[in-house]
Coordinates of C-alpha atoms and ligand atoms in Angstrom, one line a residue:
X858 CA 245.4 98.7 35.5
X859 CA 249.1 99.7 34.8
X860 CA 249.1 102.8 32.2
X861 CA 251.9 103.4 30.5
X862 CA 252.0 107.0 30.9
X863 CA 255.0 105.7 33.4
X864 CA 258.6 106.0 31.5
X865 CA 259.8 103.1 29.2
X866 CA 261.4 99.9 31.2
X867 CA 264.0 98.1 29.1
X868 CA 264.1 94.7 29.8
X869 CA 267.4 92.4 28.9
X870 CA 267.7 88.7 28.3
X871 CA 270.9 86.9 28.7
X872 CA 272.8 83.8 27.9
X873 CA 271.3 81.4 30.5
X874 CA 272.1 77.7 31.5
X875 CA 269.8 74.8 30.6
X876 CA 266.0 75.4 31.7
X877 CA 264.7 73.0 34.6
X878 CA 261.3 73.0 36.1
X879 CA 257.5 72.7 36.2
X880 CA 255.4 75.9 35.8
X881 CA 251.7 77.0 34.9
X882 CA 251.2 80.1 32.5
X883 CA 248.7 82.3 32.9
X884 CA 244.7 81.9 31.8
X885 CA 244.1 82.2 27.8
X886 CA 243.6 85.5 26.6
X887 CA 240.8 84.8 24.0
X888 CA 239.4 82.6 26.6
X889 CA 239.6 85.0 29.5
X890 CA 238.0 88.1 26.7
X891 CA 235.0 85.4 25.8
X892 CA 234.1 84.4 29.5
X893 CA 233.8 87.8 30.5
X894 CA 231.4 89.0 27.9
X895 CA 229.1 85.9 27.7
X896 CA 229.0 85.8 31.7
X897 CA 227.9 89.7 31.4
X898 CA 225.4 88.5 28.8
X899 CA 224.1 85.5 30.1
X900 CA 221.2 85.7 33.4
X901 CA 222.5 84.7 36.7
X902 CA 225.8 84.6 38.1
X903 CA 229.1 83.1 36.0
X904 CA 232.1 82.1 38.1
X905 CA 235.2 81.8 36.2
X906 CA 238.4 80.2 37.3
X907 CA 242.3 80.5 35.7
X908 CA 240.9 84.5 34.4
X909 CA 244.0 86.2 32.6
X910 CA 244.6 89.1 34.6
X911 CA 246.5 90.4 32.0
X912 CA 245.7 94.1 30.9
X913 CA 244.1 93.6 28.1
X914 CA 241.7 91.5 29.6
X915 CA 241.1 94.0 32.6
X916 CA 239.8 96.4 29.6
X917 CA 237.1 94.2 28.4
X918 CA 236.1 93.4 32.3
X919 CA 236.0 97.3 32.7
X920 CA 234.0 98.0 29.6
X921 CA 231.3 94.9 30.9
X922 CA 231.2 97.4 34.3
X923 CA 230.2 100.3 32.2
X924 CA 228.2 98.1 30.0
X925 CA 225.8 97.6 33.3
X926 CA 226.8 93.8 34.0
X927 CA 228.8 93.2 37.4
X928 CA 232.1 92.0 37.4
X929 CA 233.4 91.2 40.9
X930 CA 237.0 89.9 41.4
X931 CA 237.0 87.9 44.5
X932 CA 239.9 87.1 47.5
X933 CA 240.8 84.1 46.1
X934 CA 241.3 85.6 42.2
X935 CA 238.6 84.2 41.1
X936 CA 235.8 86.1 39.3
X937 CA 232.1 86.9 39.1
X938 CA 230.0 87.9 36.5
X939 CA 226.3 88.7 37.0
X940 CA 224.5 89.9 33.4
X941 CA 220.8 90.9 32.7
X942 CA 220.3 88.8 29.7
X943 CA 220.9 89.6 26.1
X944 CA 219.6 93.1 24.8
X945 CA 220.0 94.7 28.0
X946 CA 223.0 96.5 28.3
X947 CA 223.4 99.9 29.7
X948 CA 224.5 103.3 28.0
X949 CA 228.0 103.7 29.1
X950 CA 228.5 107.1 30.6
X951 CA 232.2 107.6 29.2
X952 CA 234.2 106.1 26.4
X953 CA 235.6 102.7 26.7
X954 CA 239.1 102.9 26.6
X955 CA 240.3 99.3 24.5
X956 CA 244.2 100.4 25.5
X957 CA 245.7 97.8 23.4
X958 CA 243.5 95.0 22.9
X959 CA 242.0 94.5 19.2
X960 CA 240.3 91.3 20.8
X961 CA 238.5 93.5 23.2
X962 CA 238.0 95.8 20.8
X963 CA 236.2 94.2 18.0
X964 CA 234.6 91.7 20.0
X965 CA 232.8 94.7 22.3
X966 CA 232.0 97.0 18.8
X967 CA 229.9 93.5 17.9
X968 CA 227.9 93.2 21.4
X969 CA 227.2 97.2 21.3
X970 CA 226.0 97.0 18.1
X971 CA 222.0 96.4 18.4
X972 CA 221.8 98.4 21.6
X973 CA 219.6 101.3 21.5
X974 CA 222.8 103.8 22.7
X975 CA 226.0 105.2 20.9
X976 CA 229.6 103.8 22.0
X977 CA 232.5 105.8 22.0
X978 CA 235.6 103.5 21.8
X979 CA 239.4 104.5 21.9
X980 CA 242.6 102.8 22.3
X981 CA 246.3 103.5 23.0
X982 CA 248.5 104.7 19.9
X983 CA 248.7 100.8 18.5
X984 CA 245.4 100.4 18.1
X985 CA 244.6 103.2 16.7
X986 CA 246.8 102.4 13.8
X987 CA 245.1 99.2 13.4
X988 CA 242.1 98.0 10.7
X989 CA 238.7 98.5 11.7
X990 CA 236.5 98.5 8.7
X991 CA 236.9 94.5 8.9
X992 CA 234.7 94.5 11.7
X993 CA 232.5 97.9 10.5
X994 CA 231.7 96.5 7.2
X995 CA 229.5 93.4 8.2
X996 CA 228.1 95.3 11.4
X997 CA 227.1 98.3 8.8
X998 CA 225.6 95.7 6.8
X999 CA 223.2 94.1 9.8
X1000 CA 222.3 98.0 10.0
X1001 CA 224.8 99.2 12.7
X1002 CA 225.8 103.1 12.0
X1003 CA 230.1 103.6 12.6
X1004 CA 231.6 106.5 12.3
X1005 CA 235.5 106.6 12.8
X1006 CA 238.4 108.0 11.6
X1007 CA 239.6 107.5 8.2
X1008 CA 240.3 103.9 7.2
X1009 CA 238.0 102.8 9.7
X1010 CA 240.4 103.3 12.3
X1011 CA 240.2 104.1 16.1
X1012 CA 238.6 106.4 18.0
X1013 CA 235.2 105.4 16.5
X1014 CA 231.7 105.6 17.6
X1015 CA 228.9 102.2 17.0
X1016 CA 225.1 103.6 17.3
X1017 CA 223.1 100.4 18.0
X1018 CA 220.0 99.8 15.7
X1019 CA 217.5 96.7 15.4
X1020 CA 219.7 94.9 13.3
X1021 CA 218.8 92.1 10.3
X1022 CA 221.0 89.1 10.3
X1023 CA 223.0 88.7 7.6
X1024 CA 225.2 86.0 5.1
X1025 CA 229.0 87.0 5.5
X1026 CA 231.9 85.4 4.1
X1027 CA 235.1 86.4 5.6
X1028 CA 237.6 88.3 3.4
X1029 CA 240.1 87.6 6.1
X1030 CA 240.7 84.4 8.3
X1031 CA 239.8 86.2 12.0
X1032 CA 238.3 85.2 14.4
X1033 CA 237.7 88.4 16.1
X1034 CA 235.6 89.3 13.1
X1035 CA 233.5 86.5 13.1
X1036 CA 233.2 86.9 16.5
X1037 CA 232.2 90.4 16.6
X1038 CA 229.2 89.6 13.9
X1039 CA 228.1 86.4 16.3
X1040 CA 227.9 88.6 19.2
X1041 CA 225.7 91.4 16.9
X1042 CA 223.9 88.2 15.9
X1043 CA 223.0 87.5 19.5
X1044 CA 220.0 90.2 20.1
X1045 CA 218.9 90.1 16.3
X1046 CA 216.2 88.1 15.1
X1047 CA 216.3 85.6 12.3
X1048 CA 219.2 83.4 10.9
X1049 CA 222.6 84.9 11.0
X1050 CA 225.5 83.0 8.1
X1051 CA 229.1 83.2 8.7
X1052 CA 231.7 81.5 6.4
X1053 CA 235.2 81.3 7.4
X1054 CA 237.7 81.1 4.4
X1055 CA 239.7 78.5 6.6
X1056 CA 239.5 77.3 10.5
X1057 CA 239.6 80.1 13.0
X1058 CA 240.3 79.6 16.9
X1059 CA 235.9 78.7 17.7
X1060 CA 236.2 79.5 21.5
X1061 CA 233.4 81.9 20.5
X1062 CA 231.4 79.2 19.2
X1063 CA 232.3 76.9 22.4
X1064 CA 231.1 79.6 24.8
X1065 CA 227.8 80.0 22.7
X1066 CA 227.2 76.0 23.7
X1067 CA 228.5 76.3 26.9
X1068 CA 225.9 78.8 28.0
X1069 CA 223.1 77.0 26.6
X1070 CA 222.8 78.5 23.4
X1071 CA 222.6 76.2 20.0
X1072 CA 224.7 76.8 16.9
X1073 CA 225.5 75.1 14.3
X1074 CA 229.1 74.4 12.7
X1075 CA 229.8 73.1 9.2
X1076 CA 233.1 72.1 7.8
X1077 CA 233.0 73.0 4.2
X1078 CA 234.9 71.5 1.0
X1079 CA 236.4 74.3 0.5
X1080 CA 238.3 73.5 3.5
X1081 CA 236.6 76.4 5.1
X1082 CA 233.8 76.8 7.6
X1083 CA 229.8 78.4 8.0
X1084 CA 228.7 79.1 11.3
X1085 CA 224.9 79.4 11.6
X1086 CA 223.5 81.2 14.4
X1087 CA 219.8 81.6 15.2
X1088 CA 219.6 85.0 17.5
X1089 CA 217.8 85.9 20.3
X1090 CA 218.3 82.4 22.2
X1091 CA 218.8 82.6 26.2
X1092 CA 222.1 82.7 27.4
X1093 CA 222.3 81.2 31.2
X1094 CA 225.2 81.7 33.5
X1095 CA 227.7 78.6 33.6
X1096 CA 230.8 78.4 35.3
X1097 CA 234.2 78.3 33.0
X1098 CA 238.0 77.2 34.4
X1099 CA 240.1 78.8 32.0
X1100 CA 243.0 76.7 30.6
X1101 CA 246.4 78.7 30.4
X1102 CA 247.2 80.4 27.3
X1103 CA 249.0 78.4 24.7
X1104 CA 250.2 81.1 22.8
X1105 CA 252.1 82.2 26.4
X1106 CA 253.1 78.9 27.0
X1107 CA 255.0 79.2 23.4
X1108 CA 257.7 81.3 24.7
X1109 CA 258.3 79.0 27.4
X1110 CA 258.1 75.9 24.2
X1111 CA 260.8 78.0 22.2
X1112 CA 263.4 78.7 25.2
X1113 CA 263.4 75.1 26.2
X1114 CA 263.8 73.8 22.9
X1115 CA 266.5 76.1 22.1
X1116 CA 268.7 75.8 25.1
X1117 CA 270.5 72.5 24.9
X1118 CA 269.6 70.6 27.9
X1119 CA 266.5 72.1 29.2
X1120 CA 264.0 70.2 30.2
X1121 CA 260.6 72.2 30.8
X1122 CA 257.6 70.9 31.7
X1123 CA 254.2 73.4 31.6
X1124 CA 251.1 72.5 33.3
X1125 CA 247.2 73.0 31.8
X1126 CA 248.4 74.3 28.4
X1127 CA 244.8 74.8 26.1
X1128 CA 245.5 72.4 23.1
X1129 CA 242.2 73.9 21.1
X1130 CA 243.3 72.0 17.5
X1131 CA 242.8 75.8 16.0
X1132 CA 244.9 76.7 18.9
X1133 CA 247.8 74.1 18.4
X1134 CA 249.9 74.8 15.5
X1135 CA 253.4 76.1 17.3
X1136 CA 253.9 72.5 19.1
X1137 CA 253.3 70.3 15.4
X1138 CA 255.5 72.8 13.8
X1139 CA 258.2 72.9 16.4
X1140 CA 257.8 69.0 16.5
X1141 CA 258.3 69.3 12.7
X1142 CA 261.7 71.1 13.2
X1143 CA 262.8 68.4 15.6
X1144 CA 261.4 69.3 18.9
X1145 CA 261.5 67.0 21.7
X1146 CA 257.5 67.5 22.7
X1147 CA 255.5 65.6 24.5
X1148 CA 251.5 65.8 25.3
X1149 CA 250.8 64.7 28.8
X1150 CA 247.5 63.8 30.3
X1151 CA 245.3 65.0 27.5
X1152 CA 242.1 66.2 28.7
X1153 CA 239.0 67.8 28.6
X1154 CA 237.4 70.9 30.6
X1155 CA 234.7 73.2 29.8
X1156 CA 234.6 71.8 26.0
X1157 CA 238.1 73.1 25.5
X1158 CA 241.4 70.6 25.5
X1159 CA 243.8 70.7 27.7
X1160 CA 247.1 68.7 28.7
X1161 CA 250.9 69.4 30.3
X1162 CA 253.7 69.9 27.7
X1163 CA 257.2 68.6 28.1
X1164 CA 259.9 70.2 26.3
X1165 CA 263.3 68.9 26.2
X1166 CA 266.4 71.3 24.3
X1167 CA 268.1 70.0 21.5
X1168 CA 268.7 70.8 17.3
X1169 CA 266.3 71.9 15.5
X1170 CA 266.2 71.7 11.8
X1171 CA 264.3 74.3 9.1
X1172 CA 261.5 73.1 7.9
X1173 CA 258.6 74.7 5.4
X1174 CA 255.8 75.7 7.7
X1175 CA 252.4 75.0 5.2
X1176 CA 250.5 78.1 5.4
X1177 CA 246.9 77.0 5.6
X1178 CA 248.2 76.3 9.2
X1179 CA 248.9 79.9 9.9
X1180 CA 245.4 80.6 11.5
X1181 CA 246.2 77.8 14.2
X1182 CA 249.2 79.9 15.4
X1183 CA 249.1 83.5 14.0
X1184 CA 250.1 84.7 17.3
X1185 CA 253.2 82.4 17.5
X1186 CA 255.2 83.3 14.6
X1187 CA 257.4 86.3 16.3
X1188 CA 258.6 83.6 18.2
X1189 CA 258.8 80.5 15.7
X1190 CA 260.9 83.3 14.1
X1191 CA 263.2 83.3 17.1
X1192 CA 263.3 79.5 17.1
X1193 CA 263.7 79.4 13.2
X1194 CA 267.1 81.3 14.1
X1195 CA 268.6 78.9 15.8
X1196 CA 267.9 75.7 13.6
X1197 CA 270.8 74.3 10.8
X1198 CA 268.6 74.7 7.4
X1199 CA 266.0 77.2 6.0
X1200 CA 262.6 78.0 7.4
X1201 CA 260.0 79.3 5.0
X1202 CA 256.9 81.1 6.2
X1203 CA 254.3 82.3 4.6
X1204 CA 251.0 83.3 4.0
X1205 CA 250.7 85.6 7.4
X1206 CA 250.0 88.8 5.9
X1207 CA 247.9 89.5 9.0
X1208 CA 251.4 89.6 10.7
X1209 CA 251.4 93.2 9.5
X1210 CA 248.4 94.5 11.1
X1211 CA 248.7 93.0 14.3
X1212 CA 249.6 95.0 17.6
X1213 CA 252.7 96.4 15.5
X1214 CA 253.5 95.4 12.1
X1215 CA 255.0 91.9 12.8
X1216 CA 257.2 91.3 10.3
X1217 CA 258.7 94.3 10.0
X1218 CA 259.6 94.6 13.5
X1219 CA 260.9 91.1 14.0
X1220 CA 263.0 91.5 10.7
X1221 CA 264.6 94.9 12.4
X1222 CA 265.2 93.2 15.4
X1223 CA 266.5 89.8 14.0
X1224 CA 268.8 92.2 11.6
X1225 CA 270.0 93.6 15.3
X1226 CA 270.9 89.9 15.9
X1227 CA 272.8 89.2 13.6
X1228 CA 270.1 86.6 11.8
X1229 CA 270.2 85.6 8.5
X1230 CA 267.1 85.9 6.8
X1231 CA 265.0 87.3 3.9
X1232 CA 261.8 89.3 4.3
X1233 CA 258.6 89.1 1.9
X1234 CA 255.7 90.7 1.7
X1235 CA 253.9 87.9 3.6
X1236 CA 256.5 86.5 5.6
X1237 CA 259.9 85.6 6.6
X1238 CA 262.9 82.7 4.9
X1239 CA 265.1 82.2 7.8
X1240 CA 267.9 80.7 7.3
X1241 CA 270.3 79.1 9.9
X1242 CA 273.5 76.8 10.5
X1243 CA 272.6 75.6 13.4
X1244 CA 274.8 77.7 16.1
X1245 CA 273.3 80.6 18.2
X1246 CA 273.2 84.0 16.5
X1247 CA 275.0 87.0 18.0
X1248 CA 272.4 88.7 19.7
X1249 CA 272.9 92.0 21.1
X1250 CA 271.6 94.8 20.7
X1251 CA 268.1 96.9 21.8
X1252 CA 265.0 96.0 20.3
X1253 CA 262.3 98.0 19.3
X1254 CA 259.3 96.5 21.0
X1255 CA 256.4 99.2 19.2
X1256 CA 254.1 98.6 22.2
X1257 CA 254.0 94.9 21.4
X1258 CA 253.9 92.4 23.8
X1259 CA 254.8 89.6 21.7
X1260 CA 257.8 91.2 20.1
X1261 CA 259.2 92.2 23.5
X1262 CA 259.0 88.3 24.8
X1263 CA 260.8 87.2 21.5
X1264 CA 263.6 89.2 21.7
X1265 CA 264.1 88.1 25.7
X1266 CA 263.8 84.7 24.9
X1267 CA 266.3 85.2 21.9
X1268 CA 268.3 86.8 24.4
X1269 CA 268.3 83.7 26.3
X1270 CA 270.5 81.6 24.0
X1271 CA 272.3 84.2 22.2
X1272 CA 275.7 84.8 22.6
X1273 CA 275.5 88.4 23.6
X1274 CA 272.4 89.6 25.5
X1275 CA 269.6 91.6 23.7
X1276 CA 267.7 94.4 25.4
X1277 CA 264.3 94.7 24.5
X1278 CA 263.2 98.9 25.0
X1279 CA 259.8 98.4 27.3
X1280 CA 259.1 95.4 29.1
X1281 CA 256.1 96.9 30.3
X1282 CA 254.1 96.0 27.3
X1283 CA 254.2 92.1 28.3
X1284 CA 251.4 92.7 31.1
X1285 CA 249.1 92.9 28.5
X1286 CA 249.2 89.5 27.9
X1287 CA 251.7 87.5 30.7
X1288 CA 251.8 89.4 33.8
X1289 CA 254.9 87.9 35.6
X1290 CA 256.8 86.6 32.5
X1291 CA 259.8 87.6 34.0
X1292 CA 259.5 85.8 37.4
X1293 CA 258.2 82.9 35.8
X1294 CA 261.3 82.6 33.6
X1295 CA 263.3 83.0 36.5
X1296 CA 261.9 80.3 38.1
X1297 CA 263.4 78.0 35.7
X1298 CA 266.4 79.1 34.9
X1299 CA 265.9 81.7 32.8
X1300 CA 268.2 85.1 33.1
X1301 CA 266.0 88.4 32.1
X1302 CA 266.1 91.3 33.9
X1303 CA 264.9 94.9 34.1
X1304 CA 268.2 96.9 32.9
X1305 CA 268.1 99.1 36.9
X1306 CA 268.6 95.4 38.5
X1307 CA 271.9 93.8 38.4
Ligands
S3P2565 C1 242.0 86.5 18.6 C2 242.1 86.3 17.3 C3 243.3 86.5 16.5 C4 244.5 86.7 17.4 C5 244.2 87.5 18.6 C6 243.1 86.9 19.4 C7 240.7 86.2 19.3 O1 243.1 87.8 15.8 O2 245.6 87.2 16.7 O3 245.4 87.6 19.4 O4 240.7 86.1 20.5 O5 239.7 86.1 18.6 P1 242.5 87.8 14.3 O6 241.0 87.6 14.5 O7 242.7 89.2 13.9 O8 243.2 86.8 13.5

């Protein structure tokens, strides 16, 4: 794992010509985080396929290795995952360092829950800032004992108990929360009740049928969901291919649409419908998209995306479909700035508490750019004639990954380059960004390279 104890890289994008090319993005993340954990679960051996190597992903594999379960990369980058069955994970003999994964995070403090051991978890300094007690509330409830810093925050400690099921309804759309009560749910007897207040990504609830387990999904008229699972089913090894990660393949989606002329094609994209929500809004604004050989593998979908360049217009993006691309906006943002008319988004309060504070940190860097725009407390109103904006500029990235590939792709089409202040933080979730770009056209470079 890269540790970024190493001094900052700044990273600049710059005014490039029209994007041309074919290219795969890496494995999903939430994908990748899932098919660890339920492989180190399940009995037998799980070979998985497409894995993100991405860092955040190497922490969850690492914490499964302390966890007791075996987690073998082999030659040919593929993986191998041999668990001991649910309820019988080890004691770690250190703490498990999360670095800057909230996924890995939150999904691990629900598997560690009804152990019969105390977990010591940490993170790097982004996590620490972030909410916990979303998580620590409902495992408290099932009889879980969390003690953390104040606000529920990182470093924190979960002492596993026997652990009642419980009914939950979710004060915030997240999946990582439901998530983290279905894994708690795994080992604990009886029925455990989940309601969602609307759609979150269900790769959780995917993985639970692909390894055998049964549990049951209602859509409710509320427009929200209850996920019922019954615990203490078998989990047996099955082999996963991850799709590549649509929220990576966004960047990609933006630059090409953005850049008169392009004409990007990207291979294996996920198209999970609670996944999907950039490409219909992008579509919306004017995109030229187009879904090639839809398919399915493993229970998820996938297909190739072909993105030609060309105007966009702004458009009001409704906000009961921020849950189907909460990782995307930073970079809708970016393509909101180049489109003639006025974007509204809303509703994405969780913006604020993600890796860094979202919107605040796109709004200082879009300032930097010269972007028109008005901040809220649960969004951004862009507002745009059409042309590129200035650019220029550095960018503080505040160790987040999807802020730094924004601003680079931003930097793409804007008249003056824009230097983002680490690009180290993109391993996290798209090792290679930077090549891959290249490979199409695409001018970014660390600021020692000419
Ligand atoms: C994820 C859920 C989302 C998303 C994150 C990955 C997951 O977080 O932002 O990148 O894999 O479950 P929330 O559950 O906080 O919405």
């Amino acid at each position: 794992m890269t540790s970024l104890s190493s001094a900052p890289r700044p990273v600049t994008g710059r005014h490039s010509p029209p994007l041309t090319g074919t290219v795969t993005v890496p494995g999903d993340k939430s994908i990748s985080h899932r098919a660890l954990i339920f492989g180190g679960l399940a009995t037998g051996t799980t070979h998985i396929s497409g894995l993100l190597e991405g860092e955040d992903v190497l922490r969850t594999a690492a914490a499964l290795r302390q966890l007791g379960a075996e987690v073998v990369k082999d030659t040919n980058g593929s993986w191998q995952v041999t668990g001991n069955g649910v309820g019988a994970l080890a004691e770690p003999d250190d703490v498990l360092d999360m670095g800057n994964s909230g996924t890995a995070a939150r999904l691990l403090m629900g598997l560690v829950s009804n152990s019969a051991f105390t977990t010591f978890f940490m993170g790097d300094a982004s996590l620490h800032k972030r909410p916990m007690s979303r998580v620590s509330i409902p495992l408290e409830k099932m009889g879980a004992l969390i003690i953390s810093r104040s606000g529920g925050r990182f470093p924190l400690a979960v002492t596993g108990r026997t652990l009642m099921p419980i009914e939950y309804e979710l004060p915030v759309a997240s999946a990582q929360v439901k998530s983290a009560i279905l894994l708690a749910a795994l080992d604990t007897p009886g029925l455990t009740r989940v309601t969602e207040p609307k759609p979150t990504r269900d790769h959780t609830e995917n993985m639970l049928r692909h390894f055998g387990a049964d549990v049951t999904v209602t859509d409710l008229e509320t427009g929200g969901r209850l996920i019922e699972y019954q615990g203490q089913q078998e989990l047996t090894a099955a082999d996963i291919v991850v799709p590549g990660d649509p929220s990576s393949a966004a960047f990609i989606a933006v630059a090409a649409a953005v850049l008169p002329d392009s004409d990007v094609t990207i291979t294996n994209v996920g198209l999970n419908p609670l996944r999907d929500g950039i490409f219909i809004t992008l579509e919306e604004m004017g995109a030229n998209i187009e879904i090639m050989n839809p398919r399915e593998q493993g229970g998820e979908k996938v297909g190739d995306i072909r993105i030609k360049g060309g105007e966009l217009q702004g458009i009001e993006v409704p906000p009961e479909r921020a849950p189907t691309m909460i990782d995307e906006f930073p970079v809708l943002f970016v393509a909101a700035s180049f489109a003639k008319g006025t974007t509204v988004m809303r509703g994405l309060h969780e913006l604020r508490v993600k890796e860094s504070d979202r919107i605040a940190a796109m709004a200082a860097g879009l300032k930097t750019c010269g972007v028109n725009f008005e901040e809220l407390d649960d969004g951004l109103i862009i507002k745009g004639d059409g042309s590129a904006p200035k650019g220029g500029g550095h960018i503080e990235t505040h160790l987040d990954h999807r802020i730094a590939m924004s601003f680079l792709i931003m930097g793409l089409a804007t008249q003056e380059p824009v230097t983002v202040d680490d690009g180290r933080v993109m391993e996290t979730s798209f090792p290679g960004f930077v090549d891959l770009m290249g490979t199409l056209g695409g001018q970014i470079t660390p600021d020692n390279q000419p």
